[in-house]
Amino acid sequence: MSPATPGWLLRPETGLCPCGCLGKRRKGSYVEKTIEGGADLLRRVMFTDDVAARDGLLQRVDPRVKVLGLVALIVATACFRHLSALMAMYALASALALASGLSVAFFLRRVWLFVPVFTGIVVLPTTCSFLTPGTIVVPLGTWFGSPVGLTNQGLTSAGLVVFRVATSISLVVLLTITTPWPRLLDALRSLHVPRMFVLVVGMAYRYIFLLLASVTEMYTARKARTVVDSRDVAGGRGFVSASAGALFGKAHATSEEVHQAMVARGYRGNARTLHRMRLGPFDLLFALMAVVVIASLFGADRLVRV
Amino acid sequence: MFAVDAVSYAYLDRFTALDRVSFQVAAGEKVALLGANGCGKSTVLKILDGLVFPDSGTLRAFGQPVTEDHLEDEQFSAAFRGRVGFVFQNSDAQVFSPTVREEIAFGPLQMGLDRDAVEDRIGDIAALTELRDLLDRAPYQLSGGQKKRVALASVLVMNPEVLLFDEPTAALDPRNQQWLLELIVELNRWGKSIVMATHDLDVLELLADRCVVFSEDHRVAAEGAPGEILGDRALLRSVNLVHEHFHAHGSTVHSHEHGHSGAHTHGHEPARTPGEDRPTSP
């Protein structure tokens, strides 16, 4: 033993209870779940890369045509005034998902898991006769002698909002899941979205994973040294803020190094890229179909009076 | 090729990284910058690549002074960047594009090569660095060794005359290490000058014609051939590149200096000094 070796380092610490008894079980904390969610995001992105590589209908369309076509469909969706037109557009989005080799369950889950939570809560009060007067279809009782309930007009306008959001999200999901990320960025570049914006978005996407891995590692390192889970809320907050600070420092150092790596290879503020895309007959057909669908649904939406 | 003269540099004007450092690199030479962690090797490489600029002293490359002002000149900057390639220690910082293909294309495109020529070069360099199957992968789908290959490919594709390596073999598995070392030797045979920051003494005789040793006070402590430097135990001890080490040969545990390629292949003599050689079995 070296004279500098502390005595306690040579004695074993108390480990598992020798009688084999079990302690209290605790579920993961909010921080743990959030970080696991981040890791899960990485897995999902890898899964979406697989989907984008499949031989489906939307995967065959040139990304520029796809961006323009689907954005036009989203704009049209925002303009529809009737639930039937929105439902028809949603049905079309689902048909496109099927034709592109997406699993129906995945597609529905991706959209309907969040729409009711975020949009539904927002529009729920508008269904009530207090906010949207009209014909009560679901009576809820009386308030100072007046009947109170969900009105036909309120439910219709709530349905319009929910379906509009669901359809728009479905179309965005279709675009992002059937197009590899680099090709989507290429498409934005060729559609004259500012080059610097596309470069920054591309790098942000690239480095999210690096920083995500750092956060996961920091948390895992903490967890590996956590002997007793004592639900230390203040300690948890401290860890989150310290991690955020460390991550900020890391992100800053990385950004400086990335800039140096770019300058070292000749970057002078105007990045040139490799993209080269050509339109084929299939792309033109897709664009034509998008125009026909928008015109038909838009016409039908305007013609229907009720 | 490079002439570094009395260069000093301090981070934030407080933390000295280099103190009056001078050395030269000739065309076709393999130079190893040796020193313990934090002695300023990486800063020297950044100065050689015109990424940071000395607080005092001068750098000349290819006969021209390299200053912030000179690098603002488009023509000089393009010529300099095309002739000097830098492989960073942290491949994650260097591999910033969405795919391997775009990463490799980045440099030549910035240098103004047309897209067909860039595509041809990508094919050739991907074959050389065994990346052909990974060209359409995203960086987060690559292992550490693969990222290092991409970083190297993205520099080699510009066909630089000088290659600067910052700890090239750090965090690589033995197979990738060996592959990279062989490639560096091969690149030098093809006429590329190599300047490499390292503290790995095991690879020195293979990878360097000359060594520049940095002391922990950020100065050049010595220059010389690898054999000469590795033979100077007092120098290596003073710059903290070797240390007392004990390890086992069969049943004998003994201690000696550790730090160069012969450390684990030496012969044995019976224990001489109590406490220095300790038999572990009776």
Coordinates of C-alpha atoms in Angstrom, one line a residue, chain A residues 155-294:
Chain A
L155 CA -69.3 20.6 -33.0
T156 CA -69.1 21.3 -36.7
S157 CA -66.5 24.1 -36.3
A158 CA -64.5 22.0 -33.8
G159 CA -64.6 19.1 -36.3
L160 CA -63.4 21.4 -39.0
V161 CA -60.4 22.5 -37.0
V162 CA -59.5 19.0 -35.8
F163 CA -59.8 17.5 -39.3
R164 CA -57.9 20.4 -40.8
V165 CA -55.0 20.0 -38.4
A166 CA -55.0 16.2 -38.7
T167 CA -55.0 16.4 -42.5
S168 CA -52.2 19.0 -42.6
I169 CA -50.1 16.9 -40.2
S170 CA -50.7 13.8 -42.2
L171 CA -49.4 15.5 -45.4
V172 CA -46.3 16.9 -43.5
V173 CA -45.7 13.4 -42.1
L174 CA -46.0 12.0 -45.6
L175 CA -43.5 14.5 -46.9
T176 CA -40.9 14.0 -44.2
I177 CA -41.1 10.3 -43.9
T178 CA -40.9 9.4 -47.6
T179 CA -38.0 11.8 -48.3
P180 CA -34.5 11.3 -47.1
W181 CA -33.5 14.4 -45.0
P182 CA -30.6 15.4 -47.3
R183 CA -32.8 15.2 -50.4
L184 CA -35.4 17.3 -48.6
L185 CA -32.8 20.0 -47.9
D186 CA -31.7 19.7 -51.6
A187 CA -35.3 20.3 -52.7
L188 CA -35.5 23.4 -50.5
R189 CA -32.3 24.7 -51.9
S190 CA -33.5 24.3 -55.5
L191 CA -36.8 26.0 -54.6
H192 CA -34.7 29.0 -53.7
V193 CA -35.1 28.8 -50.0
P194 CA -32.0 30.9 -48.7
R195 CA -28.9 28.7 -48.9
M196 CA -27.7 29.8 -45.4
F197 CA -31.1 28.9 -43.9
V198 CA -30.9 25.4 -45.4
L199 CA -27.3 25.0 -44.3
V200 CA -28.1 25.9 -40.7
V201 CA -31.1 23.6 -40.6
G202 CA -29.0 20.8 -42.1
M203 CA -26.3 21.2 -39.4
A204 CA -28.8 21.6 -36.6
Y205 CA -30.4 18.3 -37.6
R206 CA -26.9 16.7 -37.8
Y207 CA -25.8 18.0 -34.4
I208 CA -29.0 17.3 -32.6
F209 CA -28.0 13.6 -32.5
L210 CA -24.6 14.4 -31.2
L211 CA -25.9 16.6 -28.4
L212 CA -28.7 14.0 -27.7
A213 CA -26.0 11.4 -27.3
S214 CA -24.1 13.7 -24.9
V215 CA -27.2 14.2 -22.8
T216 CA -27.9 10.5 -22.7
E217 CA -24.3 9.8 -21.7
M218 CA -24.4 12.5 -19.0
Y219 CA -27.6 11.0 -17.6
T220 CA -26.4 7.4 -17.8
A221 CA -23.2 8.4 -16.0
R222 CA -25.2 10.0 -13.2
K223 CA -27.5 7.0 -13.0
A224 CA -24.6 4.6 -12.8
R225 CA -23.4 6.5 -9.7
T226 CA -26.8 6.9 -8.1
V227 CA -26.9 4.4 -5.2
V228 CA -30.1 5.5 -3.5
D229 CA -33.0 7.0 -5.5
S230 CA -34.2 9.4 -2.8
R231 CA -36.5 11.5 -5.1
D232 CA -34.3 14.5 -4.6
V233 CA -36.3 17.1 -6.5
A234 CA -33.9 19.9 -5.9
G235 CA -31.0 17.7 -6.9
G236 CA -32.8 16.7 -10.0
R237 CA -33.4 20.3 -11.0
G238 CA -29.7 21.0 -10.2
F239 CA -28.7 18.1 -12.5
V240 CA -30.9 19.4 -15.3
S241 CA -29.6 22.9 -15.1
A242 CA -26.0 21.8 -14.8
S243 CA -26.5 19.4 -17.9
A244 CA -28.0 22.3 -19.8
G245 CA -25.1 24.5 -19.0
A246 CA -22.6 21.8 -19.9
L247 CA -24.4 21.1 -23.1
F248 CA -24.4 24.7 -24.0
G249 CA -20.7 24.9 -23.5
K250 CA -20.2 21.7 -25.6
A251 CA -22.5 23.0 -28.4
H252 CA -20.5 26.3 -28.4
A253 CA -17.1 24.5 -28.6
T254 CA -18.5 22.1 -31.3
S255 CA -19.8 25.0 -33.4
E256 CA -16.4 26.7 -33.3
E257 CA -14.7 23.5 -34.3
V258 CA -17.2 22.9 -37.1
H259 CA -16.6 26.4 -38.5
Q260 CA -12.9 25.8 -38.4
A261 CA -13.3 22.5 -40.2
M262 CA -15.4 24.2 -42.9
V263 CA -12.9 27.1 -43.3
A264 CA -10.1 24.5 -43.5
R265 CA -11.8 23.1 -46.6
G266 CA -12.2 26.4 -48.4
Y267 CA -15.6 27.7 -47.0
R268 CA -15.8 31.4 -47.4
G269 CA -19.5 32.1 -46.4
N270 CA -21.2 30.6 -49.5
A271 CA -21.5 26.9 -49.3
R272 CA -21.7 25.0 -52.7
T273 CA -23.5 21.7 -52.7
L274 CA -23.6 18.6 -54.9
H275 CA -27.3 18.4 -55.6
R276 CA -28.5 17.8 -59.1
M277 CA -32.1 16.7 -59.7
R278 CA -33.9 15.9 -62.9
L279 CA -37.7 15.8 -63.4
G280 CA -39.2 12.8 -65.1
P281 CA -42.7 12.0 -66.5
F282 CA -43.7 10.4 -63.2
D283 CA -43.0 13.7 -61.5
L284 CA -45.1 15.6 -64.0
L285 CA -47.9 13.1 -63.6
F286 CA -47.8 13.5 -59.8
A287 CA -47.9 17.3 -60.1
L288 CA -50.8 17.1 -62.5
M289 CA -52.7 14.8 -60.2
A290 CA -52.1 17.2 -57.3
V291 CA -53.6 20.1 -59.4
V292 CA -56.6 18.0 -60.4
V293 CA -57.3 16.9 -56.8
I294 CA -57.0 20.5 -55.5

